[in-house]
Short mmCIF file of C-alpha atoms in Angstrom, two decimals:
data_model
loop_
_atom_site.label_atom_id
_atom_site.label_comp_id
_atom_site.label_asym_id
_atom_site.label_seq_id
_atom_site.Cartn_x
_atom_site.Cartn_y
_atom_site.Cartn_z
CA UNK A 6 -97.44 -10.28 -95.22
CA UNK A 7 -96.47 -6.93 -93.71
CA UNK A 8 -94.19 -4.67 -95.70
CA UNK A 9 -90.58 -5.16 -94.57
CA UNK A 10 -89.37 -1.78 -95.90
CA UNK A 11 -90.28 1.23 -93.78
CA UNK A 12 -89.57 4.86 -94.69
CA UNK A 13 -87.22 6.83 -92.49
CA UNK A 14 -90.04 9.09 -91.35
CA UNK A 15 -92.10 6.11 -90.24
CA UNK A 16 -89.19 4.79 -88.20
CA UNK A 17 -88.69 8.21 -86.60
CA UNK A 18 -92.38 8.52 -85.77
CA UNK A 19 -92.51 5.01 -84.29
CA UNK A 20 -89.56 5.79 -82.03
CA UNK A 21 -91.09 9.14 -81.06
CA UNK A 22 -94.37 7.40 -80.20
CA UNK A 23 -92.53 4.96 -77.92
CA UNK A 24 -90.67 7.74 -76.18
CA UNK A 25 -93.84 9.83 -75.71
CA UNK A 26 -95.54 7.12 -73.69
CA UNK A 27 -93.52 6.55 -70.46
CA UNK A 28 -94.11 3.19 -68.91
CA UNK A 29 -95.15 1.62 -72.17
CA UNK A 30 -93.10 -1.33 -73.37
CA UNK A 31 -91.63 -1.80 -76.83
CA UNK A 32 -93.83 -4.85 -77.28
CA UNK A 33 -97.01 -2.83 -76.76
CA UNK A 34 -96.02 -0.08 -79.23
CA UNK A 35 -94.86 -2.61 -81.85
CA UNK A 36 -98.15 -4.48 -81.62
CA UNK A 37 -100.12 -1.24 -81.98
CA UNK A 38 -98.16 -0.31 -85.15
CA UNK A 39 -98.10 -3.81 -86.55
CA UNK A 40 -94.30 -3.83 -86.50
CA UNK A 41 -92.05 -6.67 -85.45
CA UNK A 42 -90.97 -6.11 -81.86
CA UNK A 43 -87.30 -6.67 -82.56
CA UNK A 44 -87.48 -4.30 -85.50
CA UNK A 45 -88.83 -1.51 -83.33
CA UNK A 46 -86.21 -2.30 -80.70
CA UNK A 47 -83.46 -1.92 -83.32
CA UNK A 48 -84.86 1.49 -84.37
CA UNK A 49 -84.81 2.68 -80.74
CA UNK A 50 -81.22 1.53 -80.31
CA UNK A 51 -80.13 3.27 -83.50
CA UNK A 52 -81.78 6.47 -82.29
CA UNK A 53 -79.96 6.15 -78.96
CA UNK A 54 -76.64 5.87 -80.73
CA UNK A 55 -77.34 8.99 -82.74
CA UNK A 56 -78.26 10.88 -79.59
CA UNK A 57 -75.07 9.79 -77.75
CA UNK A 58 -72.90 10.78 -80.69
CA UNK A 59 -70.34 8.18 -79.56
CA UNK A 60 -71.01 5.49 -82.08
CA UNK A 61 -71.22 2.95 -79.21
CA UNK A 62 -74.31 0.84 -78.76
CA UNK A 63 -76.78 2.47 -76.42
CA UNK A 64 -77.62 0.88 -73.09
CA UNK A 65 -80.56 -1.48 -73.12
CA UNK A 66 -83.88 0.25 -72.79
CA UNK A 67 -84.84 0.12 -69.17
CA UNK A 68 -88.29 -0.20 -67.88
CA UNK A 69 -89.46 1.54 -64.72
CA UNK A 70 -88.86 -1.66 -62.77
CA UNK A 71 -85.31 -2.01 -64.14
CA UNK A 72 -84.51 1.58 -63.18
CA UNK A 73 -85.69 0.96 -59.63
CA UNK A 74 -83.51 -2.16 -59.29
CA UNK A 75 -80.47 -0.32 -60.64
CA UNK A 76 -80.95 2.50 -58.16
CA UNK A 77 -81.22 0.00 -55.33
CA UNK A 78 -78.04 -1.74 -56.47
CA UNK A 79 -76.20 1.56 -56.58
CA UNK A 80 -77.29 2.31 -53.00
CA UNK A 81 -76.15 -1.13 -51.87
CA UNK A 82 -72.76 -0.66 -53.50
CA UNK A 83 -72.39 2.70 -51.78
CA UNK A 84 -73.26 1.14 -48.43
CA UNK A 85 -70.75 -1.66 -48.97
CA UNK A 86 -68.04 0.91 -49.66
CA UNK A 87 -68.96 2.74 -46.45
CA UNK A 88 -68.83 -0.45 -44.39
CA UNK A 89 -65.47 -1.43 -45.88
CA UNK A 90 -64.09 2.01 -45.05
CA UNK A 91 -65.50 1.79 -41.52
CA UNK A 92 -63.86 -1.61 -41.07
CA UNK A 93 -60.51 -0.22 -42.21
CA UNK A 94 -60.83 2.74 -39.84
CA UNK A 95 -61.63 0.52 -36.85
CA UNK A 96 -58.70 -1.77 -37.64
CA UNK A 97 -56.36 1.18 -37.59
CA UNK A 98 -57.96 2.60 -34.45
CA UNK A 99 -57.53 -0.71 -32.57
CA UNK A 100 -53.80 -0.05 -32.38
CA UNK A 101 -54.50 3.14 -30.47
CA UNK A 102 -56.89 1.67 -27.88
CA UNK A 103 -54.24 -0.05 -25.75
CA UNK A 104 -52.39 3.16 -24.91
CA UNK A 105 -54.29 4.18 -21.78
CA UNK A 106 -57.23 6.58 -21.58
CA UNK A 107 -59.79 5.33 -24.14
CA UNK A 108 -61.30 8.73 -24.87
CA UNK A 109 -57.94 10.43 -25.32
CA UNK A 110 -56.74 7.72 -27.69
CA UNK A 111 -59.87 8.15 -29.79
CA UNK A 112 -59.25 11.87 -30.02
CA UNK A 113 -55.64 11.23 -30.98
CA UNK A 114 -56.73 8.83 -33.71
CA UNK A 115 -59.09 11.45 -35.14
CA UNK A 116 -56.28 14.02 -35.10
CA UNK A 117 -53.91 11.64 -36.91
CA UNK A 118 -56.38 10.59 -39.66
CA UNK A 119 -58.66 13.57 -40.13
CA UNK A 120 -57.11 14.65 -43.44
CA UNK A 121 -57.96 11.33 -45.08
CA UNK A 122 -61.38 10.57 -43.62
CA UNK A 123 -62.62 13.85 -42.16
CA UNK A 124 -63.42 14.72 -38.54
CA UNK A 125 -67.18 14.15 -38.87
CA UNK A 126 -66.80 10.67 -40.32
CA UNK A 127 -64.20 9.56 -37.75
CA UNK A 128 -66.17 10.90 -34.78
CA UNK A 129 -69.29 9.06 -35.96
CA UNK A 130 -67.44 5.75 -36.27
CA UNK A 131 -65.57 6.08 -32.96
CA UNK A 132 -68.61 7.32 -31.05
CA UNK A 133 -67.24 10.65 -29.84
CA UNK A 134 -68.74 14.12 -30.07
CA UNK A 135 -67.08 16.50 -32.47
CA UNK A 136 -67.38 19.32 -29.95
CA UNK A 137 -65.46 17.22 -27.41
CA UNK A 138 -62.77 16.48 -29.97
CA UNK A 139 -62.35 20.17 -30.84
CA UNK A 140 -62.19 21.03 -27.13
CA UNK A 141 -59.47 18.41 -26.65
CA UNK A 142 -57.60 19.70 -29.69
CA UNK A 143 -57.68 23.25 -28.35
CA UNK A 144 -55.93 22.05 -25.17
CA UNK A 145 -53.01 20.51 -27.07
CA UNK A 146 -50.52 23.32 -26.27
CA UNK A 147 -51.28 23.11 -22.55
CA UNK A 148 -50.86 19.34 -22.60
CA UNK A 149 -47.54 19.65 -24.37
CA UNK A 150 -46.37 22.10 -21.71
CA UNK A 151 -47.44 19.74 -18.92
CA UNK A 152 -45.66 16.85 -20.60
CA UNK A 153 -42.47 18.87 -20.84
CA UNK A 154 -42.77 19.82 -17.16
CA UNK A 155 -43.34 16.16 -16.21
CA UNK A 156 -40.23 15.18 -18.15
CA UNK A 157 -38.15 17.68 -16.20
CA UNK A 158 -39.74 16.52 -12.93
CA UNK A 159 -38.99 12.89 -13.79
CA UNK A 160 -35.31 13.76 -14.19
CA UNK A 161 -35.29 15.38 -10.71
CA UNK A 162 -37.08 12.38 -9.21
CA UNK A 163 -34.58 9.96 -10.76
CA UNK A 164 -31.70 11.93 -9.23
CA UNK A 165 -33.24 11.85 -5.75
CA UNK A 166 -34.22 8.19 -6.00
CA UNK A 167 -30.75 7.23 -7.20
CA UNK A 168 -29.26 8.84 -4.08
CA UNK A 169 -31.66 6.85 -1.88
CA UNK A 170 -33.61 4.08 -3.59
CA UNK A 171 -35.74 3.52 -0.47
CA UNK A 172 -37.56 6.84 -0.91
CA UNK A 173 -41.18 6.74 -2.00
CA UNK A 174 -43.42 9.58 -3.16
CA UNK A 175 -43.86 11.37 0.22
CA UNK A 176 -40.12 11.74 0.92
CA UNK A 177 -39.28 12.58 -2.66
CA UNK A 178 -42.00 15.25 -2.56
CA UNK A 179 -40.44 16.77 0.55
CA UNK A 180 -36.99 16.67 -1.05
CA UNK A 181 -38.27 18.43 -4.16
CA UNK A 182 -39.94 21.14 -2.09
CA UNK A 183 -36.71 21.74 -0.16
CA UNK A 184 -34.96 22.13 -3.52
CA UNK A 185 -37.42 24.86 -4.48
CA UNK A 186 -39.78 22.80 -6.64
CA UNK A 187 -43.38 23.26 -5.45
CA UNK A 188 -45.11 19.98 -6.26
CA UNK A 189 -48.05 17.88 -5.06
CA UNK A 190 -47.34 14.34 -3.80
CA UNK A 191 -50.04 12.94 -6.09
CA UNK A 192 -48.21 14.32 -9.11
CA UNK A 193 -44.97 12.79 -7.83
CA UNK A 194 -46.75 9.43 -7.46
CA UNK A 195 -48.08 9.67 -11.02
CA UNK A 196 -44.71 10.54 -12.53
CA UNK A 197 -42.98 7.80 -10.51
CA UNK A 198 -45.47 5.24 -11.81
CA UNK A 199 -44.83 6.47 -15.33
CA UNK A 200 -41.07 5.93 -15.06
CA UNK A 201 -41.31 2.72 -13.03
CA UNK A 202 -39.95 3.92 -9.66
CA UNK A 203 -41.24 3.09 -6.18
CA UNK A 204 -40.09 2.92 -2.58
CA UNK A 205 -39.33 -0.31 -0.75
CA UNK A 206 -41.94 -2.50 0.91
CA UNK A 207 -41.98 -4.45 4.16
CA UNK A 208 -40.54 -7.96 4.47
CA UNK A 209 -41.72 -10.86 6.65
CA UNK A 210 -40.82 -10.50 10.34
CA UNK A 211 -38.49 -12.83 12.24
CA UNK A 212 -38.97 -13.48 15.95
CA UNK A 213 -36.25 -12.09 18.22
CA UNK A 214 -38.16 -11.58 21.50
CA UNK A 215 -37.81 -14.58 23.86
CA UNK A 216 -39.48 -13.81 27.21
CA UNK A 217 -38.22 -15.17 30.51
CA UNK A 218 -41.28 -16.24 32.55
CA UNK A 219 -39.34 -16.09 35.83
CA UNK A 220 -37.92 -12.60 35.29
CA UNK A 221 -39.18 -9.48 37.04
CA UNK A 222 -41.59 -7.33 35.05
CA UNK A 223 -41.97 -3.54 34.92
CA UNK A 224 -45.23 -1.61 34.52
CA UNK A 225 -46.23 -0.16 31.15
CA UNK A 226 -45.54 3.58 31.54
CA UNK A 227 -46.01 4.37 27.83
CA UNK A 228 -49.44 2.80 27.17
CA UNK A 229 -49.04 3.07 23.40
CA UNK A 230 -48.52 6.85 23.59
CA UNK A 231 -45.39 7.14 21.44
CA UNK A 232 -44.88 10.86 21.96
CA UNK A 233 -42.88 13.05 24.31
CA UNK A 234 -43.08 16.81 24.98
CA UNK A 235 -39.30 17.22 24.73
CA UNK A 236 -36.15 15.31 23.91
CA UNK A 237 -34.50 12.90 26.38
CA UNK A 238 -37.70 12.11 28.28
CA UNK A 239 -39.14 8.89 26.83
CA UNK A 240 -37.38 6.17 24.84
CA UNK A 241 -38.32 2.86 23.25
CA UNK A 242 -36.02 0.03 22.23
CA UNK A 243 -35.99 -3.40 20.66
CA UNK A 244 -33.75 -6.04 19.08
CA UNK A 245 -33.89 -7.03 15.43
CA UNK A 246 -31.92 -9.58 13.45
CA UNK A 247 -29.62 -9.00 10.47
CA UNK A 248 -29.45 -12.07 8.20
CA UNK A 249 -25.87 -12.70 7.04
CA UNK A 250 -24.89 -15.17 4.32
CA UNK A 251 -26.77 -18.46 4.19
CA UNK A 252 -27.24 -19.15 7.89
CA UNK A 253 -25.66 -16.51 10.10
CA UNK A 254 -27.17 -13.55 11.95
CA UNK A 255 -26.11 -10.31 13.58
CA UNK A 256 -28.38 -8.46 15.99
CA UNK A 257 -29.15 -4.76 16.36
CA UNK A 258 -30.39 -3.19 19.61
CA UNK A 259 -31.82 0.34 19.49
CA UNK A 260 -32.76 3.23 21.81
CA UNK A 261 -35.13 5.72 20.10
CA UNK A 262 -36.23 9.10 21.45
CA UNK A 263 -40.03 9.44 21.24
CA UNK A 264 -39.91 13.21 20.80
CA UNK A 265 -37.63 13.47 17.78
CA UNK A 266 -37.52 9.80 16.70
CA UNK A 267 -33.74 10.12 16.94
CA UNK A 268 -31.76 6.92 17.30
CA UNK A 269 -29.93 8.02 20.42
CA UNK A 270 -28.04 4.76 20.83
CA UNK A 271 -27.51 1.42 19.16
CA UNK A 272 -25.30 -1.66 19.31
CA UNK A 273 -24.61 -4.52 16.87
CA UNK A 274 -23.31 -7.95 17.90
CA UNK A 275 -23.33 -11.58 16.81
CA UNK A 276 -25.30 -12.57 19.93
CA UNK A 277 -28.43 -11.59 21.85
CA UNK A 278 -26.95 -11.58 25.32
CA UNK A 279 -27.73 -8.80 27.80
CA UNK A 280 -24.53 -6.93 26.85
CA UNK A 281 -26.17 -6.10 23.51
CA UNK A 282 -28.97 -4.01 25.05
CA UNK A 283 -26.80 -2.51 27.78
CA UNK A 284 -24.29 -1.38 25.14
CA UNK A 285 -27.13 0.36 23.27
CA UNK A 286 -28.27 2.05 26.49
CA UNK A 287 -24.74 3.26 27.27
CA UNK A 288 -24.45 4.63 23.71
CA UNK A 289 -27.63 6.68 24.26
CA UNK A 290 -26.23 7.90 27.56
CA UNK A 291 -23.12 9.15 25.78
CA UNK A 292 -25.22 10.87 23.09
CA UNK A 293 -27.42 12.72 25.58
CA UNK A 294 -24.84 13.26 28.31
CA UNK A 295 -27.34 12.01 30.86
CA UNK A 296 -30.49 9.85 30.85
CA UNK A 297 -31.38 10.68 34.44
CA UNK A 298 -35.18 10.62 34.87
CA UNK A 299 -35.95 9.28 31.42
CA UNK A 300 -38.23 6.33 30.73
CA UNK A 301 -37.08 3.39 28.60
CA UNK A 302 -39.81 1.15 27.19
CA UNK A 303 -39.22 -2.33 25.77
CA UNK A 304 -40.87 -5.72 25.29
CA UNK A 305 -40.48 -8.69 27.64
CA UNK A 306 -37.40 -10.14 25.96
CA UNK A 307 -35.05 -11.95 28.31
CA UNK A 308 -32.36 -9.31 27.74
CA UNK A 309 -34.62 -6.45 28.94
CA UNK A 310 -35.96 -8.36 31.95
CA UNK A 311 -32.51 -9.45 33.11
CA UNK A 312 -30.96 -8.26 36.37
CA UNK A 313 -27.93 -6.85 34.55
CA UNK A 314 -30.06 -4.59 32.35
CA UNK A 315 -32.13 -3.47 35.36
CA UNK A 316 -28.89 -2.56 37.11
CA UNK A 317 -27.68 -0.60 34.07
CA UNK A 318 -30.96 1.34 33.96
CA UNK A 319 -30.77 2.10 37.66
CA UNK A 320 -27.19 3.32 37.34
CA UNK A 321 -28.21 5.64 34.49
CA UNK A 322 -31.26 6.94 36.38
CA UNK A 323 -33.62 5.36 33.82
CA UNK A 324 -37.09 4.07 34.71
CA UNK A 325 -38.01 0.83 32.96
CA UNK A 326 -41.34 0.32 31.19
CA UNK A 327 -42.51 -2.90 29.53
CA UNK A 328 -45.29 -3.87 27.15
CA UNK A 329 -47.68 -6.74 27.73
CA UNK A 330 -46.43 -10.19 26.86
CA UNK A 331 -47.16 -11.04 23.20
CA UNK A 332 -48.46 -7.57 22.33
CA UNK A 333 -46.33 -6.07 19.56
CA UNK A 334 -48.64 -3.04 19.39
CA UNK A 335 -47.44 -1.95 22.84
CA UNK A 336 -43.99 -1.36 21.32
CA UNK A 337 -45.17 -0.53 17.79
CA UNK A 338 -42.78 2.37 17.17
CA UNK A 339 -39.69 0.23 17.75
CA UNK A 340 -41.19 -2.56 15.65
CA UNK A 341 -41.87 -0.09 12.83
CA UNK A 342 -38.31 1.23 13.01
CA UNK A 343 -36.90 -2.29 12.73
CA UNK A 344 -39.08 -3.08 9.73
CA UNK A 345 -38.01 0.11 7.96
CA UNK A 346 -34.35 -0.52 8.74
CA UNK A 347 -34.35 -4.01 7.23
CA UNK A 348 -36.48 -3.04 4.27
CA UNK A 349 -34.18 -0.19 3.30
CA UNK A 350 -30.86 -1.87 3.98
CA UNK A 351 -31.60 -5.26 2.43
CA UNK A 352 -33.58 -3.75 -0.47
CA UNK A 353 -35.10 -7.03 -1.55
CA UNK A 354 -32.10 -9.24 -0.75
CA UNK A 355 -32.60 -12.26 1.53
CA UNK A 356 -29.41 -11.53 3.47
CA UNK A 357 -26.28 -9.41 3.65
CA UNK A 358 -23.27 -10.81 1.81
CA UNK A 359 -21.13 -11.14 4.92
CA UNK A 360 -20.62 -9.63 8.37
CA UNK A 361 -18.55 -6.74 6.99
CA UNK A 362 -21.30 -5.88 4.52
CA UNK A 363 -23.94 -6.06 7.26
CA UNK A 364 -22.05 -3.82 9.69
CA UNK A 365 -20.99 -1.24 7.10
CA UNK A 366 -24.45 -1.02 5.48
CA UNK A 367 -26.13 -0.76 8.88
CA UNK A 368 -23.78 1.95 10.10
CA UNK A 369 -24.30 3.98 6.95
CA UNK A 370 -28.10 3.71 7.16
CA UNK A 371 -28.33 4.43 10.91
CA UNK A 372 -26.19 7.54 10.52
CA UNK A 373 -28.23 8.66 7.51
CA UNK A 374 -31.45 7.99 9.43
CA UNK A 375 -30.49 10.51 12.10
CA UNK A 376 -28.98 13.19 9.88
CA UNK A 377 -30.58 13.03 6.42
CA UNK A 378 -33.49 10.62 6.03
CA UNK A 379 -36.84 12.37 6.13
CA UNK A 380 -39.44 11.24 8.66
CA UNK A 381 -43.15 11.64 7.93
CA UNK A 382 -43.94 12.09 11.64
CA UNK A 383 -41.52 15.04 11.78
CA UNK A 384 -42.93 16.94 8.82
CA UNK A 385 -40.46 15.28 6.46
CA UNK A 386 -37.42 16.42 8.46
CA UNK A 387 -34.59 14.25 9.75
CA UNK A 388 -34.55 13.62 13.54
CA UNK A 389 -31.50 15.79 14.23
CA UNK A 390 -32.85 18.62 12.05
CA UNK A 391 -36.13 18.39 13.96
CA UNK A 392 -34.34 18.58 17.30
CA UNK A 393 -32.38 21.65 16.19
CA UNK A 394 -35.51 23.49 15.07
CA UNK A 395 -37.95 22.52 17.84
CA UNK A 396 -36.11 21.28 20.93
CA UNK A 397 -34.65 23.71 23.42
CA UNK A 398 -32.73 21.30 25.63
CA UNK A 399 -31.18 17.85 25.61
CA UNK A 400 -31.78 17.34 29.30
CA UNK A 401 -35.03 17.03 31.26
CA UNK A 402 -36.46 17.71 34.69
CA UNK A 403 -37.18 14.74 36.87
CA UNK A 404 -40.20 12.84 35.53
CA UNK A 405 -43.07 12.51 37.90
#
């Protein structure tokens, strides 16, 4: 039987032999020396404890294969930590992605979390270039200045829109420019969208023109040319309804100058008899002093084709002109005026509260239309302002 008592030097030499032969197992060295394998293993462990100087048992002796597996496990653990961190980052970033511009929100997320994760790591996960992020970051002061300017502009826009809630971006832009604020209409549109403001939109039309097949017709002297070289030469007119309460209606007849778009005359009544349109014509005659030689264009409604209205036109020296039957485009300017009037007076309501409300609201708007409301066709000026700056006379020579 082998000797169970080994000198200290023998133990040290056996351990040194094992350590000098990398890749060799304890079993192989023990068999070569004729030593029990577990005995040699205990000597190696004791030597490890002495080398550590901690008094704790040394880690198990690893073979080359064990070392490779441990390294692989360490790499897997590192990758798991990276994936968990990436998941946490994306969860946080998801709250940013619903704020508008996707690229800008990514940059903002990097700016808000760079101290914890680092710019490089965040840009890799979010799929943005670091150079683009740094360029965006460098523009932060300019963006802050623009935001402050937009805030001030929004306050101005709110003031203008409160005074007239029918105004959209074009008229508000003109108003701002007149106040000394140079601004582009696209910027006004953008700011208005941001604060939830907009102009009014058109409502469904209601038929008011009822032709009289037996009535006399006049030739179309306008031919869809809704312009005039000077004031008091060419007019268009129409009738539109004003819904009142649950069932009632008032009616508005208009006379509009094609040069300045001025509402030269109008009349409101609870009927659509011929007196309604003759009253509007007489109102225009009082405004201009004389309508002698002017052309008045209308549709084929029974009021305009009546003998009484023809007589009123003849007495005022007005030449009648009529559109084709059923062709709203032939009197498009008057139709457009009516649509704008109802859109901006009703402002989304189905009807006026009562007759007093209808008359008072209409009067206020019609007066404002002539004196204050900006018209896109007139370079964003009101009709009367346009006449004062461009027209030289309120009378005309005889039309040929």
